[in-house]
Amino acid sequence: MQLLSYLKIQSALRYKQALNSSLFPKREVPIKFVIICSPRTGSNLLHTYLNSHTDIISLGELQALGSAGFQSLFQPKHSFIKAIGIKVFYEDLAEETNRKELTRLLREHAVKCIHLTRKHTLRQYLSLKIAEQTQQWSSGQLLPPADVIHSVPFQVEAYLQFKYELEQTKSKVQSMIEQQPYIHLSYEAIDRSPIEELTRVQAFLEVPQQSLQTLLHKQNDYSMSTLIKNYHEVVDFVLEEEKALQ
């Protein structure tokens, strides 16, 4: 199954590369989108799924696009490409220049928004801390990765501050996009029902329905007692928080 997914993904990527490097006429892509999210919400997963579609180009993170930034959405592509998008983190929108430019694009160019969030804030926080510690932000390869378990110390005060700031920013982002074409996706829904959720996304982006693939593997899918080094010290808080997040 992994080999089949790999071949389909490589085929789609090479097909799009060939089209866009050819001498065929190019034009502005009609559908433009942004994936707005915070880290560890499944944005790499969604990005790779979308890039396996022959009619979609997902360019990746705003910061990685350098000086081109949001203008990358207006780069001419082959007429077979129906949708082009980039990933924008909440922290990108903390910069006034980025926030104003996105607001302008939403208003003047009807850029579509995919607001990606994660319901289980505690797992998101732990995933972020482990990624910062290991510098492993995704796991994508033909063969499943070795079963290496990482754990981090947990500080209740730091987590509560993270959760508060996340909710505040999420609310601001929602207010920014709610008058524009947007859909809300959650990490949990994509993990639980990928076909259903990706069907929604493709309909939203107005592209033909295709079976989308990814090589990314789930990271840190272990119990709280395994992921938290000092679990015995914070067990009561963790159990209550998990109950509240269900």
Short mmCIF file of C-alpha atoms in Angstrom, two decimals:
data_model
loop_
_atom_site.label_atom_id
_atom_site.label_comp_id
_atom_site.label_asym_id
_atom_site.label_seq_id
_atom_site.Cartn_x
_atom_site.Cartn_y
_atom_site.Cartn_z
CA MET A 1 0.00 0.00 0.00
CA GLN A 2 2.84 2.41 0.85
CA LEU A 3 4.56 1.64 -2.45
CA LEU A 4 1.33 2.32 -4.36
CA SER A 5 0.88 5.62 -2.51
CA TYR A 6 4.47 6.56 -3.24
CA LEU A 7 4.06 5.87 -6.96
CA LYS A 8 0.81 7.87 -7.15
CA ILE A 9 2.32 10.85 -5.33
CA GLN A 10 5.46 10.85 -7.46
CA SER A 11 3.37 10.56 -10.61
CA ALA A 12 1.23 13.57 -9.64
CA LEU A 13 4.25 15.68 -8.70
CA ARG A 14 6.18 14.87 -11.88
CA TYR A 15 3.08 15.50 -13.99
CA LYS A 16 2.69 19.00 -12.53
CA GLN A 17 6.41 19.73 -12.79
CA ALA A 18 6.38 18.72 -16.45
CA LEU A 19 3.37 20.89 -17.21
CA ASN A 20 4.78 23.96 -15.52
CA SER A 21 8.23 23.62 -17.08
CA SER A 22 6.81 23.12 -20.57
CA LEU A 23 6.35 25.70 -23.31
CA PHE A 24 2.57 25.51 -23.04
CA PRO A 25 0.80 28.80 -22.29
CA LYS A 26 0.41 29.64 -18.61
CA ARG A 27 -2.11 31.74 -16.78
CA GLU A 28 -3.06 32.85 -13.28
CA VAL A 29 -4.54 29.95 -11.32
CA PRO A 30 -8.28 30.60 -10.78
CA ILE A 31 -8.63 29.22 -7.24
CA LYS A 32 -6.29 30.50 -4.55
CA PHE A 33 -6.31 29.23 -0.97
CA VAL A 34 -4.51 29.52 2.33
CA ILE A 35 -4.26 26.92 5.06
CA ILE A 36 -4.31 28.91 8.32
CA CYS A 37 -3.21 26.99 11.39
CA SER A 38 -0.92 26.72 14.37
CA PRO A 39 1.94 24.18 14.49
CA ARG A 40 1.18 20.49 15.12
CA THR A 41 -2.37 20.56 13.78
CA GLY A 42 -1.74 18.28 10.79
CA SER A 43 -0.82 20.98 8.28
CA ASN A 44 2.01 18.92 6.77
CA LEU A 45 -0.41 16.03 6.42
CA LEU A 46 -3.00 18.17 4.62
CA HIS A 47 -0.29 19.82 2.49
CA THR A 48 0.99 16.44 1.24
CA TYR A 49 -2.52 15.13 0.60
CA LEU A 50 -3.31 18.18 -1.53
CA ASN A 51 -0.09 17.91 -3.50
CA SER A 52 -1.01 14.38 -4.54
CA HIS A 53 -3.91 15.89 -6.53
CA THR A 54 -2.97 16.50 -10.16
CA ASP A 55 -4.87 19.83 -10.28
CA ILE A 56 -3.61 21.35 -6.99
CA ILE A 57 -0.31 22.96 -6.02
CA SER A 58 0.29 23.52 -2.33
CA LEU A 59 3.45 25.64 -2.07
CA GLY A 60 4.15 25.13 1.60
CA GLU A 61 4.86 27.62 4.38
CA LEU A 62 4.69 31.38 3.85
CA GLN A 63 8.07 31.90 5.51
CA ALA A 64 9.74 29.45 3.14
CA LEU A 65 8.58 31.43 0.09
CA GLY A 66 10.91 34.31 0.91
CA SER A 67 10.31 37.69 -0.69
CA ALA A 68 7.61 36.28 -3.02
CA GLY A 69 5.35 35.63 -0.03
CA PHE A 70 1.65 35.89 -0.77
CA GLN A 71 2.41 36.90 -4.36
CA SER A 72 3.36 33.26 -5.00
CA LEU A 73 -0.38 32.68 -5.33
CA PHE A 74 -0.34 34.74 -8.54
CA GLN A 75 2.51 32.95 -10.31
CA PRO A 76 1.33 31.78 -13.76
CA LYS A 77 0.85 28.01 -14.05
CA HIS A 78 -0.34 25.61 -16.71
CA SER A 79 -4.08 25.80 -17.35
CA PHE A 80 -4.55 22.26 -15.98
CA ILE A 81 -3.73 23.59 -12.48
CA LYS A 82 -7.03 24.61 -10.90
CA ALA A 83 -5.99 25.60 -7.35
CA ILE A 84 -2.84 26.97 -5.71
CA GLY A 85 -2.27 27.61 -2.03
CA ILE A 86 0.14 28.30 0.81
CA LYS A 87 0.30 27.54 4.49
CA VAL A 88 0.09 30.45 6.94
CA PHE A 89 0.83 29.93 10.62
CA TYR A 90 -0.81 31.99 13.34
CA GLU A 91 2.61 33.41 14.18
CA ASP A 92 2.91 34.75 10.62
CA LEU A 93 -0.21 36.81 11.21
CA ALA A 94 1.33 38.36 14.31
CA GLU A 95 3.30 40.49 11.85
CA GLU A 96 1.18 43.45 10.80
CA THR A 97 2.43 43.39 7.20
CA ASN A 98 1.34 39.78 6.73
CA ARG A 99 -1.99 40.37 8.46
CA LYS A 100 -2.82 43.38 6.28
CA GLU A 101 -1.78 41.61 3.09
CA LEU A 102 -3.89 38.55 3.86
CA THR A 103 -6.87 40.76 4.73
CA ARG A 104 -6.47 42.54 1.40
CA LEU A 105 -6.27 39.28 -0.54
CA LEU A 106 -9.36 37.93 1.18
CA ARG A 107 -11.28 41.10 0.35
CA GLU A 108 -10.06 41.78 -3.19
CA HIS A 109 -9.32 38.32 -4.59
CA ALA A 110 -11.74 36.04 -2.72
CA VAL A 111 -8.90 33.80 -1.53
CA LYS A 112 -10.38 30.69 0.06
CA CYS A 113 -9.41 29.80 3.63
CA ILE A 114 -8.96 26.40 5.22
CA HIS A 115 -8.86 26.92 8.98
CA LEU A 116 -7.12 23.88 10.46
CA THR A 117 -7.23 23.32 14.22
CA ARG A 118 -6.70 20.56 16.76
CA LYS A 119 -9.26 19.84 19.44
CA HIS A 120 -6.87 18.01 21.78
CA THR A 121 -4.76 20.99 22.85
CA LEU A 122 -2.74 18.92 25.32
CA ARG A 123 -1.52 16.52 22.64
CA GLN A 124 -0.80 19.46 20.36
CA TYR A 125 1.32 21.06 23.08
CA LEU A 126 3.27 17.86 23.77
CA SER A 127 3.79 17.26 20.05
CA LEU A 128 5.16 20.78 19.69
CA LYS A 129 7.57 20.36 22.61
CA ILE A 130 8.82 17.03 21.27
CA ALA A 131 9.30 18.50 17.78
CA GLU A 132 11.24 21.43 19.24
CA GLN A 133 13.39 18.99 21.20
CA THR A 134 14.07 16.56 18.33
CA GLN A 135 13.74 18.96 15.36
CA GLN A 136 11.64 16.27 13.67
CA TRP A 137 8.60 18.12 12.32
CA SER A 138 7.24 15.34 10.11
CA SER A 139 7.81 11.70 9.33
CA GLY A 140 7.39 10.81 5.68
CA GLN A 141 9.14 7.96 3.94
CA LEU A 142 8.41 4.81 2.00
CA LEU A 143 8.98 2.53 4.99
CA PRO A 144 7.51 3.22 8.44
CA PRO A 145 9.98 4.93 10.80
CA ALA A 146 11.68 3.10 13.63
CA ASP A 147 9.55 3.03 16.77
CA VAL A 148 11.49 5.64 18.77
CA ILE A 149 9.67 7.08 21.77
CA HIS A 150 10.38 10.64 22.92
CA SER A 151 9.18 12.29 26.11
CA VAL A 152 9.33 15.79 27.56
CA PRO A 153 8.91 17.37 30.99
CA PHE A 154 5.49 18.97 31.50
CA GLN A 155 4.88 22.30 33.21
CA VAL A 156 1.23 23.06 33.96
CA GLU A 157 1.70 26.85 33.96
CA ALA A 158 3.47 26.84 30.58
CA TYR A 159 0.76 24.65 29.08
CA LEU A 160 -2.06 26.84 30.40
CA GLN A 161 -0.36 29.94 28.94
CA PHE A 162 0.03 28.13 25.59
CA LYS A 163 -3.62 27.12 25.65
CA TYR A 164 -4.83 30.63 26.52
CA GLU A 165 -2.79 32.30 23.77
CA LEU A 166 -3.83 29.67 21.25
CA GLU A 167 -7.53 30.19 21.95
CA GLN A 168 -7.15 33.97 21.74
CA THR A 169 -5.39 33.77 18.38
CA LYS A 170 -7.80 31.18 17.03
CA SER A 171 -10.71 33.48 17.84
CA LYS A 172 -9.03 36.42 16.09
CA VAL A 173 -8.33 34.34 12.99
CA GLN A 174 -11.91 33.13 12.88
CA SER A 175 -13.15 36.72 13.03
CA MET A 176 -10.82 37.63 10.19
CA ILE A 177 -12.04 34.94 7.80
CA GLU A 178 -15.68 34.35 8.71
CA GLN A 179 -16.98 36.78 6.08
CA GLN A 180 -14.93 35.02 3.37
CA PRO A 181 -15.18 31.60 1.70
CA TYR A 182 -13.77 29.20 4.30
CA ILE A 183 -14.09 25.75 5.79
CA HIS A 184 -12.98 24.48 9.17
CA LEU A 185 -11.04 21.22 9.43
CA SER A 186 -9.74 19.50 12.52
CA TYR A 187 -6.75 17.24 12.93
CA GLU A 188 -8.95 14.67 14.63
CA ALA A 189 -11.49 14.59 11.77
CA ILE A 190 -8.79 14.11 9.11
CA ASP A 191 -7.20 11.35 11.18
CA ARG A 192 -10.56 9.65 11.82
CA SER A 193 -12.25 10.11 8.42
CA PRO A 194 -9.67 11.15 5.81
CA ILE A 195 -11.74 10.26 2.75
CA GLU A 196 -14.77 12.23 3.96
CA GLU A 197 -12.74 15.27 5.00
CA LEU A 198 -10.62 15.34 1.84
CA THR A 199 -13.79 15.07 -0.25
CA ARG A 200 -15.03 18.23 1.51
CA VAL A 201 -11.76 20.02 0.80
CA GLN A 202 -11.77 19.11 -2.89
CA ALA A 203 -15.35 20.29 -3.26
CA PHE A 204 -14.45 23.55 -1.51
CA LEU A 205 -11.50 24.08 -3.86
CA GLU A 206 -13.71 23.27 -6.86
CA VAL A 207 -11.44 20.56 -8.25
CA PRO A 208 -12.40 17.09 -9.56
CA GLN A 209 -12.54 14.46 -6.85
CA GLN A 210 -9.45 12.23 -6.69
CA SER A 211 -8.14 9.63 -4.26
CA LEU A 212 -5.49 11.57 -2.33
CA GLN A 213 -2.39 9.98 -0.84
CA THR A 214 0.29 10.76 1.73
CA LEU A 215 3.46 9.09 2.98
CA LEU A 216 3.42 10.85 6.34
CA HIS A 217 3.24 8.69 9.44
CA LYS A 218 1.59 9.62 12.71
CA GLN A 219 4.06 10.84 15.33
CA ASN A 220 4.03 10.49 19.12
CA ASP A 221 0.93 8.29 19.17
CA TYR A 222 1.53 7.08 22.71
CA SER A 223 -0.12 7.40 26.11
CA MET A 224 0.29 10.53 28.20
CA SER A 225 2.26 8.56 30.77
CA THR A 226 4.78 7.73 28.04
CA LEU A 227 5.06 11.21 26.52
CA ILE A 228 5.34 13.11 29.82
CA LYS A 229 8.54 12.52 31.78
CA ASN A 230 7.14 13.74 35.10
CA TYR A 231 3.72 12.17 34.57
CA HIS A 232 3.41 10.96 38.18
CA GLU A 233 3.73 14.57 39.37
CA VAL A 234 1.00 15.97 37.10
CA VAL A 235 -1.26 12.97 36.64
CA ASP A 236 -4.33 14.55 38.28
CA PHE A 237 -4.16 17.63 36.06
CA VAL A 238 -3.56 15.59 32.90
CA LEU A 239 -6.50 13.26 33.59
CA GLU A 240 -8.84 16.21 34.20
CA GLU A 241 -7.62 18.02 31.10
CA GLU A 242 -8.04 14.94 28.90
CA LYS A 243 -11.57 14.51 30.21
CA ALA A 244 -12.39 18.14 29.39
CA LEU A 245 -10.97 17.83 25.88
CA GLN A 246 -13.00 14.75 24.93
#
